[in-house]
Amino acid sequence: MRIVIGEDDPLLREGLALLLRAEGLDVVATAAGPEELLAALDEHLPDVAIVDVRMPPTHTDEGIRAAVEARRRRPELAVLVLSAYVEQAFATDLLGGGARRLGYLLKERVGRVEEFLDALHRVADGGTAIDPEVVAQLLTRTRPDAGLDRLSAREREVLALMAEGLGNTAIAGRLVVTEGAVHKHVRSIFAKLDLTPADEVDRRVTAVLRFLRSTDAR
């Protein structure tokens, strides 16, 4: 796995690079600003970009804008965004191009090495990894959606865990239910959201996007 890191904090940037290289991953470049990041992505064509939301010069949204631009140039690029705290507008902006190969984690998650690496691999493999705290806050800020309103409390729990990027087995473990029960809930979610039978992954992504885009982005 080839990785480019965009992070203006030199300690975190180098710490991430050391951590990933120790895991046998190929960090091909690091960048301290958005222009440097985009240049590195164009030059090295990595599999994954790890990007801080806030980068120079204003430390507001330069990182997320660079991530959106990187996905525009290379839709197949996996992007794992890091943020010091929940910034819902940035999460929904980035999701505008689709949820596949996308992660949004709080920086504190990096210290939980196994969770961080699991999210990184999940995104690189084409999945989604949304921080549980982001999902928890999104749950309290939903806009009306007729389909989502039809979901039961348990189905909303399952959908929230799907938004984190968990598969049925992991969801069953988190909720302490059988995998068969989770499968039934997922099928019910698809039906209530009027998602016709098609590729399972596509329906999961569509359901997650419906959930995340129902939030008040500002």
mmCIF file of N, CA and C in Angstrom, residues 17-95:
data_model
loop_
_atom_site.group_PDB
_atom_site.id
_atom_site.type_symbol
_atom_site.label_atom_id
_atom_site.label_comp_id
_atom_site.label_asym_id
_atom_site.label_seq_id
_atom_site.Cartn_x
_atom_site.Cartn_y
_atom_site.Cartn_z
ATOM 1 N N ALA A 17 4.232 8.672 9.765
ATOM 2 C CA ALA A 17 5.086 8.002 8.782
ATOM 3 C C ALA A 17 5.860 6.852 9.424
ATOM 4 N N LEU A 18 6.403 7.093 10.618
ATOM 5 C CA LEU A 18 7.151 6.038 11.318
ATOM 6 C C LEU A 18 6.245 4.870 11.667
ATOM 7 N N LEU A 19 5.041 5.174 12.156
ATOM 8 C CA LEU A 19 4.086 4.125 12.519
ATOM 9 C C LEU A 19 3.740 3.257 11.317
ATOM 10 N N LEU A 20 3.428 3.896 10.206
ATOM 11 C CA LEU A 20 3.005 3.148 9.029
ATOM 12 C C LEU A 20 4.154 2.349 8.422
ATOM 13 N N ARG A 21 5.340 2.925 8.420
ATOM 14 C CA ARG A 21 6.488 2.184 7.898
ATOM 15 C C ARG A 21 6.825 0.998 8.784
ATOM 16 N N ALA A 22 6.635 1.154 10.082
ATOM 17 C CA ALA A 22 6.876 0.035 10.996
ATOM 18 C C ALA A 22 5.905 -1.105 10.747
ATOM 19 N N GLU A 23 4.741 -0.779 10.164
ATOM 20 C CA GLU A 23 3.744 -1.794 9.828
ATOM 21 C C GLU A 23 3.980 -2.370 8.436
ATOM 22 N N GLY A 24 5.083 -1.963 7.809
ATOM 23 C CA GLY A 24 5.402 -2.488 6.490
ATOM 24 C C GLY A 24 4.712 -1.772 5.349
ATOM 25 N N LEU A 25 4.131 -0.604 5.616
ATOM 26 C CA LEU A 25 3.444 0.148 4.575
ATOM 27 C C LEU A 25 4.411 1.155 3.950
ATOM 28 N N ASP A 26 4.165 1.528 2.697
ATOM 29 C CA ASP A 26 5.081 2.355 1.929
ATOM 30 C C ASP A 26 4.604 3.807 1.929
ATOM 31 N N VAL A 27 5.170 4.622 2.820
ATOM 32 C CA VAL A 27 4.875 6.058 2.833
ATOM 33 C C VAL A 27 5.795 6.709 1.799
ATOM 34 N N VAL A 28 5.235 7.072 0.651
ATOM 35 C CA VAL A 28 6.066 7.540 -0.461
ATOM 36 C C VAL A 28 6.362 9.027 -0.392
ATOM 37 N N ALA A 29 5.549 9.790 0.378
ATOM 38 C CA ALA A 29 5.787 11.226 0.508
ATOM 39 C C ALA A 29 4.974 11.782 1.665
ATOM 40 N N THR A 30 5.467 12.904 2.214
ATOM 41 C CA THR A 30 4.706 13.650 3.207
ATOM 42 C C THR A 30 4.650 15.104 2.759
ATOM 43 N N ALA A 31 3.619 15.822 3.202
ATOM 44 C CA ALA A 31 3.439 17.209 2.781
ATOM 45 C C ALA A 31 2.917 18.029 3.950
ATOM 46 N N ALA A 32 3.344 19.293 4.016
ATOM 47 C CA ALA A 32 2.940 20.172 5.114
ATOM 48 C C ALA A 32 1.835 21.138 4.719
ATOM 49 N N GLY A 33 1.519 21.223 3.419
ATOM 50 C CA GLY A 33 0.486 22.141 2.956
ATOM 51 C C GLY A 33 -0.300 21.557 1.804
ATOM 52 N N PRO A 34 -1.438 22.185 1.461
ATOM 53 C CA PRO A 34 -2.326 21.615 0.437
ATOM 54 C C PRO A 34 -1.710 21.552 -0.957
ATOM 55 N N GLU A 35 -0.982 22.587 -1.378
ATOM 56 C CA GLU A 35 -0.381 22.558 -2.712
ATOM 57 C C GLU A 35 0.700 21.487 -2.801
ATOM 58 N N GLU A 36 1.502 21.394 -1.737
ATOM 59 C CA GLU A 36 2.535 20.358 -1.687
ATOM 60 C C GLU A 36 1.901 18.974 -1.706
ATOM 61 N N LEU A 37 0.777 18.843 -1.011
ATOM 62 C CA LEU A 37 0.063 17.563 -0.969
ATOM 63 C C LEU A 37 -0.427 17.167 -2.353
ATOM 64 N N LEU A 38 -1.096 18.087 -3.050
ATOM 65 C CA LEU A 38 -1.624 17.764 -4.370
ATOM 66 C C LEU A 38 -0.497 17.432 -5.347
ATOM 67 N N ALA A 39 0.628 18.148 -5.225
ATOM 68 C CA ALA A 39 1.770 17.852 -6.099
ATOM 69 C C ALA A 39 2.302 16.448 -5.833
ATOM 70 N N ALA A 40 2.371 16.067 -4.545
ATOM 71 C CA ALA A 40 2.856 14.732 -4.185
ATOM 72 C C ALA A 40 1.902 13.653 -4.681
ATOM 73 N N LEU A 41 0.603 13.923 -4.610
ATOM 74 C CA LEU A 41 -0.380 12.947 -5.089
ATOM 75 C C LEU A 41 -0.271 12.765 -6.593
ATOM 76 N N ASP A 42 -0.062 13.870 -7.313
ATOM 77 C CA ASP A 42 0.085 13.778 -8.764
ATOM 78 C C ASP A 42 1.365 13.042 -9.153
ATOM 79 N N GLU A 43 2.426 13.273 -8.379
ATOM 80 C CA GLU A 43 3.721 12.673 -8.723
ATOM 81 C C GLU A 43 3.782 11.190 -8.392
ATOM 82 N N HIS A 44 3.290 10.817 -7.211
ATOM 83 C CA HIS A 44 3.491 9.447 -6.718
ATOM 84 C C HIS A 44 2.309 8.511 -6.977
ATOM 85 N N LEU A 45 1.130 9.067 -7.278
ATOM 86 C CA LEU A 45 -0.065 8.253 -7.535
ATOM 87 C C LEU A 45 -0.245 7.163 -6.481
ATOM 88 N N PRO A 46 -0.396 7.555 -5.210
ATOM 89 C CA PRO A 46 -0.509 6.568 -4.134
ATOM 90 C C PRO A 46 -1.872 5.878 -4.127
ATOM 91 N N ASP A 47 -1.964 4.849 -3.300
ATOM 92 C CA ASP A 47 -3.251 4.179 -3.100
ATOM 93 C C ASP A 47 -4.125 4.942 -2.122
ATOM 94 N N VAL A 48 -3.480 5.581 -1.122
ATOM 95 C CA VAL A 48 -4.208 6.253 -0.046
ATOM 96 C C VAL A 48 -3.566 7.600 0.256
ATOM 97 N N ALA A 49 -4.418 8.607 0.512
ATOM 98 C CA ALA A 49 -3.951 9.891 1.030
ATOM 99 C C ALA A 49 -4.513 10.064 2.436
ATOM 100 N N ILE A 50 -3.635 10.351 3.399
ATOM 101 C CA ILE A 50 -4.059 10.668 4.758
ATOM 102 C C ILE A 50 -3.929 12.180 4.902
ATOM 103 N N VAL A 51 -5.044 12.861 5.174
ATOM 104 C CA VAL A 51 -5.073 14.319 5.073
ATOM 105 C C VAL A 51 -5.671 14.953 6.329
ATOM 106 N N ASP A 52 -4.963 15.964 6.852
ATOM 107 C CA ASP A 52 -5.489 16.761 7.962
ATOM 108 C C ASP A 52 -6.502 17.754 7.417
ATOM 109 N N VAL A 53 -7.615 17.943 8.124
ATOM 110 C CA VAL A 53 -8.643 18.889 7.683
ATOM 111 C C VAL A 53 -8.095 20.307 7.602
ATOM 112 N N ARG A 54 -7.387 20.726 8.642
ATOM 113 C CA ARG A 54 -6.916 22.112 8.740
ATOM 114 C C ARG A 54 -5.440 22.193 8.385
ATOM 115 N N MET A 55 -5.131 22.936 7.321
ATOM 116 C CA MET A 55 -3.757 23.084 6.861
ATOM 117 C C MET A 55 -3.480 24.559 6.554
ATOM 118 N N PRO A 56 -2.216 24.935 6.381
ATOM 119 C CA PRO A 56 -1.876 26.327 6.056
ATOM 120 C C PRO A 56 -2.497 26.722 4.713
ATOM 121 N N PRO A 57 -2.700 28.033 4.458
ATOM 122 C CA PRO A 57 -2.224 29.117 5.319
ATOM 123 C C PRO A 57 -3.203 29.552 6.407
ATOM 124 N N THR A 58 -4.504 29.283 6.262
ATOM 125 C CA THR A 58 -5.475 29.803 7.236
ATOM 126 C C THR A 58 -5.859 28.789 8.299
ATOM 127 N N HIS A 59 -5.498 27.533 8.083
ATOM 128 C CA HIS A 59 -5.833 26.464 9.030
ATOM 129 C C HIS A 59 -7.349 26.368 9.260
ATOM 130 N N THR A 60 -8.096 26.507 8.174
ATOM 131 C CA THR A 60 -9.550 26.340 8.267
ATOM 132 C C THR A 60 -9.971 25.071 7.533
ATOM 133 N N ASP A 61 -10.081 25.172 6.197
ATOM 134 C CA ASP A 61 -10.563 24.011 5.442
ATOM 135 C C ASP A 61 -9.663 23.639 4.271
ATOM 136 N N GLU A 62 -8.402 24.112 4.290
ATOM 137 C CA GLU A 62 -7.520 23.833 3.152
ATOM 138 C C GLU A 62 -7.313 22.336 2.920
ATOM 139 N N GLY A 63 -7.191 21.581 4.010
ATOM 140 C CA GLY A 63 -6.972 20.148 3.868
ATOM 141 C C GLY A 63 -8.145 19.439 3.228
ATOM 142 N N ILE A 64 -9.343 19.780 3.677
ATOM 143 C CA ILE A 64 -10.517 19.106 3.126
ATOM 144 C C ILE A 64 -10.721 19.509 1.670
ATOM 145 N N ARG A 65 -10.422 20.768 1.337
ATOM 146 C CA ARG A 65 -10.540 21.199 -0.056
ATOM 147 C C ARG A 65 -9.534 20.454 -0.932
ATOM 148 N N ALA A 66 -8.343 20.246 -0.394
ATOM 149 C CA ALA A 66 -7.340 19.483 -1.144
ATOM 150 C C ALA A 66 -7.796 18.044 -1.337
ATOM 151 N N ALA A 67 -8.426 17.469 -0.308
ATOM 152 C CA ALA A 67 -8.918 16.097 -0.415
ATOM 153 C C ALA A 67 -10.018 15.990 -1.463
ATOM 154 N N VAL A 68 -10.922 16.965 -1.487
ATOM 155 C CA VAL A 68 -11.995 16.973 -2.483
ATOM 156 C C VAL A 68 -11.409 17.089 -3.884
ATOM 157 N N GLU A 69 -10.403 17.970 -4.043
ATOM 158 C CA GLU A 69 -9.765 18.141 -5.336
ATOM 159 C C GLU A 69 -9.028 16.877 -5.759
ATOM 160 N N ALA A 70 -8.367 16.222 -4.790
ATOM 161 C CA ALA A 70 -7.655 14.977 -5.094
ATOM 162 C C ALA A 70 -8.616 13.905 -5.576
ATOM 163 N N ARG A 71 -9.786 13.825 -4.948
ATOM 164 C CA ARG A 71 -10.792 12.840 -5.375
ATOM 165 C C ARG A 71 -11.367 13.206 -6.744
ATOM 166 N N ARG A 72 -11.445 14.515 -7.035
ATOM 167 C CA ARG A 72 -11.937 14.922 -8.355
ATOM 168 C C ARG A 72 -10.957 14.475 -9.434
ATOM 169 N N ARG A 73 -9.677 14.618 -9.157
ATOM 170 C CA ARG A 73 -8.659 14.236 -10.136
ATOM 171 C C ARG A 73 -8.552 12.724 -10.283
ATOM 172 N N ARG A 74 -8.651 12.031 -9.145
ATOM 173 C CA ARG A 74 -8.516 10.571 -9.160
ATOM 174 C C ARG A 74 -9.614 9.969 -8.289
ATOM 175 N N PRO A 75 -10.787 9.719 -8.855
ATOM 176 C CA PRO A 75 -11.908 9.199 -8.056
ATOM 177 C C PRO A 75 -11.593 7.889 -7.347
ATOM 178 N N GLU A 76 -10.620 7.127 -7.869
ATOM 179 C CA GLU A 76 -10.292 5.845 -7.237
ATOM 180 C C GLU A 76 -9.364 5.997 -6.040
ATOM 181 N N LEU A 77 -8.865 7.202 -5.784
ATOM 182 C CA LEU A 77 -7.957 7.424 -4.661
ATOM 183 C C LEU A 77 -8.691 7.236 -3.337
ATOM 184 N N ALA A 78 -8.130 6.449 -2.443
ATOM 185 C CA ALA A 78 -8.681 6.312 -1.094
ATOM 186 C C ALA A 78 -8.186 7.483 -0.249
ATOM 187 N N VAL A 79 -9.087 8.087 0.498
ATOM 188 C CA VAL A 79 -8.745 9.258 1.305
ATOM 189 C C VAL A 79 -9.177 9.020 2.751
ATOM 190 N N LEU A 80 -8.241 9.182 3.671
ATOM 191 C CA LEU A 80 -8.535 9.087 5.092
ATOM 192 C C LEU A 80 -8.264 10.461 5.701
ATOM 193 N N VAL A 81 -9.329 11.144 6.092
ATOM 194 C CA VAL A 81 -9.234 12.502 6.626
ATOM 195 C C VAL A 81 -9.120 12.444 8.150
ATOM 196 N N LEU A 82 -8.223 13.268 8.701
ATOM 197 C CA LEU A 82 -8.040 13.359 10.146
ATOM 198 C C LEU A 82 -8.448 14.746 10.625
ATOM 199 N N SER A 83 -9.163 14.807 11.744
ATOM 200 C CA SER A 83 -9.609 16.085 12.290
ATOM 201 C C SER A 83 -9.457 16.068 13.803
ATOM 202 N N ALA A 84 -9.149 17.225 14.381
ATOM 203 C CA ALA A 84 -8.984 17.308 15.833
ATOM 204 C C ALA A 84 -10.315 17.148 16.555
ATOM 205 N N TYR A 85 -11.410 17.534 15.888
ATOM 206 C CA TYR A 85 -12.731 17.383 16.483
ATOM 207 C C TYR A 85 -13.763 17.263 15.373
ATOM 208 N N VAL A 86 -14.996 16.965 15.740
ATOM 209 C CA VAL A 86 -16.037 16.705 14.748
ATOM 210 C C VAL A 86 -16.363 17.979 13.983
ATOM 211 N N GLU A 87 -16.240 17.932 12.680
ATOM 212 C CA GLU A 87 -16.586 19.048 11.804
ATOM 213 C C GLU A 87 -17.522 18.493 10.740
ATOM 214 N N GLN A 88 -18.820 18.522 11.062
ATOM 215 C CA GLN A 88 -19.802 17.832 10.230
ATOM 216 C C GLN A 88 -19.879 18.369 8.810
ATOM 217 N N ALA A 89 -19.698 19.691 8.645
ATOM 218 C CA ALA A 89 -19.786 20.263 7.298
ATOM 219 C C ALA A 89 -18.714 19.679 6.399
ATOM 220 N N PHE A 90 -17.523 19.514 6.930
ATOM 221 C CA PHE A 90 -16.431 18.980 6.127
ATOM 222 C C PHE A 90 -16.691 17.526 5.760
ATOM 223 N N ALA A 91 -17.252 16.772 6.698
ATOM 224 C CA ALA A 91 -17.543 15.364 6.421
ATOM 225 C C ALA A 91 -18.535 15.235 5.272
ATOM 226 N N THR A 92 -19.598 16.029 5.315
ATOM 227 C CA THR A 92 -20.614 15.923 4.273
ATOM 228 C C THR A 92 -20.112 16.488 2.946
ATOM 229 N N ASP A 93 -19.254 17.527 2.985
ATOM 230 C CA ASP A 93 -18.667 18.057 1.746
ATOM 231 C C ASP A 93 -17.860 16.975 1.040
ATOM 232 N N LEU A 94 -17.034 16.266 1.785
ATOM 233 C CA LEU A 94 -16.178 15.250 1.199
ATOM 234 C C LEU A 94 -17.002 14.092 0.640
ATOM 235 N N LEU A 95 -18.132 13.802 1.294
ATOM 236 C CA LEU A 95 -18.963 12.688 0.861
ATOM 237 C C LEU A 95 -19.730 12.996 -0.426
#
